[in-house]
Coordinates of C-alpha atoms in Angstrom, one line a residue:
L266 CA -87.9 -68.1 24.7
N267 CA -87.0 -66.3 27.8
N268 CA -86.7 -62.5 28.6
G269 CA -85.2 -62.5 32.2
V270 CA -85.8 -59.3 34.3
C271 CA -82.7 -57.7 35.7
A272 CA -82.7 -56.1 39.3
T273 CA -82.1 -52.7 37.5
T274 CA -85.1 -50.8 36.5
D275 CA -85.8 -51.1 32.6
E276 CA -83.1 -53.5 32.1
W277 CA -83.3 -57.3 31.0
N278 CA -80.6 -59.9 31.6
R279 CA -81.3 -62.4 28.7
I280 CA -83.3 -63.1 25.6
R281 CA -83.8 -66.4 24.1
R282 CA -84.7 -67.2 20.4
N283 CA -85.4 -70.6 19.0
F284 CA -84.6 -71.9 15.6
A285 CA -86.5 -74.6 13.6
L286 CA -84.9 -75.9 10.4
F287 CA -86.5 -78.5 7.9
D288 CA -85.4 -79.9 4.5
T289 CA -88.2 -78.8 2.2
S290 CA -86.4 -79.7 -1.1
A291 CA -88.9 -82.2 -2.0
I292 CA -91.4 -79.7 -2.9
G293 CA -89.5 -78.7 -6.0
T294 CA -91.7 -76.8 -8.5
D295 CA -95.0 -77.8 -6.8
G296 CA -97.4 -75.0 -5.6
I297 CA -97.7 -74.6 -2.0
D298 CA -101.4 -74.9 -0.7
D299 CA -100.9 -74.4 3.1
A300 CA -98.1 -74.9 5.7
T301 CA -98.2 -75.4 9.4
L302 CA -95.4 -75.4 11.9
S303 CA -96.0 -77.3 15.1
L304 CA -94.0 -77.1 18.3
F305 CA -94.6 -79.3 21.3
G306 CA -94.7 -77.1 24.4
F307 CA -93.7 -78.3 27.9
S308 CA -93.3 -74.9 29.9
K309 CA -94.3 -71.4 30.0
D310 CA -94.1 -68.5 32.6
E311 CA -95.5 -65.1 31.8
T312 CA -94.9 -63.0 34.8
V313 CA -94.1 -60.1 32.3
G314 CA -97.5 -59.8 30.7
G315 CA -98.7 -58.9 27.3
Q316 CA -96.5 -60.8 25.2
S317 CA -97.2 -63.2 22.2
L318 CA -95.3 -65.5 20.1
G319 CA -94.5 -65.2 16.4
I320 CA -92.7 -67.3 13.7
V321 CA -90.3 -65.3 11.7
T322 CA -87.5 -66.2 9.0
A323 CA -84.1 -67.1 10.1
T324 CA -80.7 -67.7 8.5
T325 CA -77.9 -69.9 9.7
A326 CA -74.3 -70.5 8.7
T327 CA -75.1 -74.3 8.3
N328 CA -78.1 -76.6 8.1
T329 CA -76.9 -78.6 11.0
D330 CA -75.6 -76.2 13.7
I331 CA -76.7 -72.9 15.4
T332 CA -74.0 -70.3 16.2
L333 CA -73.6 -67.4 18.4
T334 CA -73.6 -65.3 15.2
D335 CA -76.7 -66.9 14.0
Y336 CA -78.6 -66.2 17.3
E337 CA -77.3 -62.6 17.6
N338 CA -77.7 -61.6 13.9
N339 CA -79.6 -64.0 11.8
I340 CA -82.8 -64.2 13.4
N341 CA -83.7 -60.5 13.4
A342 CA -86.7 -60.7 11.1
T343 CA -89.7 -58.9 12.2
T344 CA -92.3 -60.0 9.5
L345 CA -94.5 -62.9 11.0
Q346 CA -95.0 -65.8 8.9
A347 CA -98.0 -67.0 10.5
P348 CA -100.5 -65.2 13.0
A349 CA -99.0 -64.5 16.3
M350 CA -100.1 -66.8 19.4
T351 CA -100.8 -65.5 22.8
F352 CA -99.1 -66.9 25.9
V353 CA -102.5 -67.8 27.1
N354 CA -103.1 -70.1 24.1
W355 CA -99.5 -71.8 24.3
S356 CA -100.1 -75.4 25.4
T357 CA -97.5 -77.1 27.6
T358 CA -99.0 -80.5 27.0
A359 CA -99.4 -80.6 23.2
Y360 CA -98.5 -79.3 19.9
N361 CA -98.9 -75.5 19.2
D362 CA -99.6 -74.9 15.5
F363 CA -98.8 -71.9 13.6
L364 CA -100.7 -71.9 10.2
F365 CA -98.5 -70.0 7.7
N366 CA -99.9 -66.9 6.2
A367 CA -99.2 -66.0 2.4
T368 CA -96.0 -64.4 3.4
G369 CA -94.8 -67.4 5.2
E370 CA -95.8 -69.7 2.4
S371 CA -93.8 -67.7 -0.1
N372 CA -90.6 -67.9 2.3
I373 CA -90.6 -71.8 2.0
N374 CA -87.5 -72.9 0.3
K375 CA -88.9 -75.5 -2.2
T376 CA -85.3 -76.5 -3.2
G377 CA -83.4 -76.4 0.2
V378 CA -83.9 -76.1 3.9
S379 CA -86.5 -73.7 5.2
K380 CA -85.5 -71.9 8.4
W381 CA -87.7 -70.4 11.0
G382 CA -87.4 -68.7 14.3
L383 CA -89.6 -68.4 17.3
K384 CA -89.6 -64.9 18.9
I385 CA -91.7 -63.0 21.6
S386 CA -93.4 -60.0 20.3
G387 CA -91.1 -57.7 22.4
D388 CA -88.4 -59.0 20.2
Y389 CA -90.0 -59.2 16.9
N390 CA -91.5 -55.7 17.3
N391 CA -88.2 -54.4 18.9
T392 CA -90.2 -53.0 22.0
A393 CA -89.1 -54.1 25.4
P394 CA -92.0 -55.7 27.5
T395 CA -93.2 -53.5 30.6
W396 CA -90.5 -53.9 33.4
A397 CA -91.7 -54.7 36.8
T398 CA -89.8 -55.4 40.0
S399 CA -91.8 -58.5 40.8
A400 CA -91.7 -59.9 37.1
V401 CA -89.4 -62.8 36.3
A402 CA -89.8 -63.9 32.6
A403 CA -91.9 -64.2 29.4
N404 CA -90.9 -67.7 28.7
V405 CA -92.1 -70.7 26.7
Q406 CA -90.2 -73.8 26.0
A407 CA -90.8 -76.3 23.2
R408 CA -89.3 -79.7 22.6
S409 CA -86.5 -79.8 20.0
A410 CA -85.5 -82.7 17.6
D411 CA -82.5 -83.3 20.1
F412 CA -85.0 -84.5 23.0
A413 CA -85.1 -88.1 23.5
G414 CA -87.5 -90.0 21.1
T415 CA -89.5 -88.5 18.1
T416 CA -93.2 -88.2 19.5
N417 CA -92.7 -84.5 20.5
D418 CA -90.4 -83.3 17.7
P419 CA -90.9 -80.0 15.8
K420 CA -93.2 -80.7 12.7
F421 CA -93.4 -78.8 9.5
V422 CA -96.2 -79.9 7.3
V423 CA -96.5 -78.4 3.8
N424 CA -99.5 -79.4 1.7
H425 CA -98.4 -78.8 -1.9
S426 CA -99.8 -79.5 -5.5
V427 CA -98.6 -80.8 -8.7
V428 CA -100.4 -79.6 -11.9
A429 CA -101.3 -82.7 -13.7
A430 CA -100.2 -83.1 -17.4
G431 CA -102.6 -81.3 -19.8
G432 CA -104.6 -79.3 -17.5
G433 CA -105.2 -77.4 -14.2
N434 CA -106.0 -80.6 -12.1
K435 CA -104.0 -80.7 -8.8
M436 CA -103.0 -83.5 -6.5
S437 CA -102.5 -82.8 -2.9
M438 CA -99.4 -84.3 -1.3
M439 CA -98.4 -84.3 2.4
G440 CA -95.0 -82.9 2.8
I441 CA -92.4 -82.3 5.2
G442 CA -91.9 -83.5 8.8
S443 CA -89.0 -83.4 11.2

């Protein structure tokens, strides 16, 4: 994510948003116990202060490609799916975990692909960060599945339960990864 400062007062020259899509169809009719989206960070710059990071819902035209229309129009959600993370807490050498809240859990697509977006607070709150002449960016970067190897791929772990036949017993099963 990157909000770049323009040389003109109160103008920004870019905003970046990230998408993370996961096939969660194996959950089926199970109940969701908890879910965590993990993004491996490798960079951050917060010369524009006071921002945090949030996971929101997203939609895409396909499950395999992000288009300009998706970027501009399909990640406009403002409801956080997990508690926001401050820039200070964003790791550039490890996974950053977003433990989903009840809203996030209810938005998991149990029969298809779950689609999430990472936005900075100025974007999901629709309020521009405070502009300053010397400020450069509010920026974090996370590894994508396209990065070489798989050790830093985005992960989405969903713990879900099946009701055992004849009663309310639950079995916990580890779910989805990238």
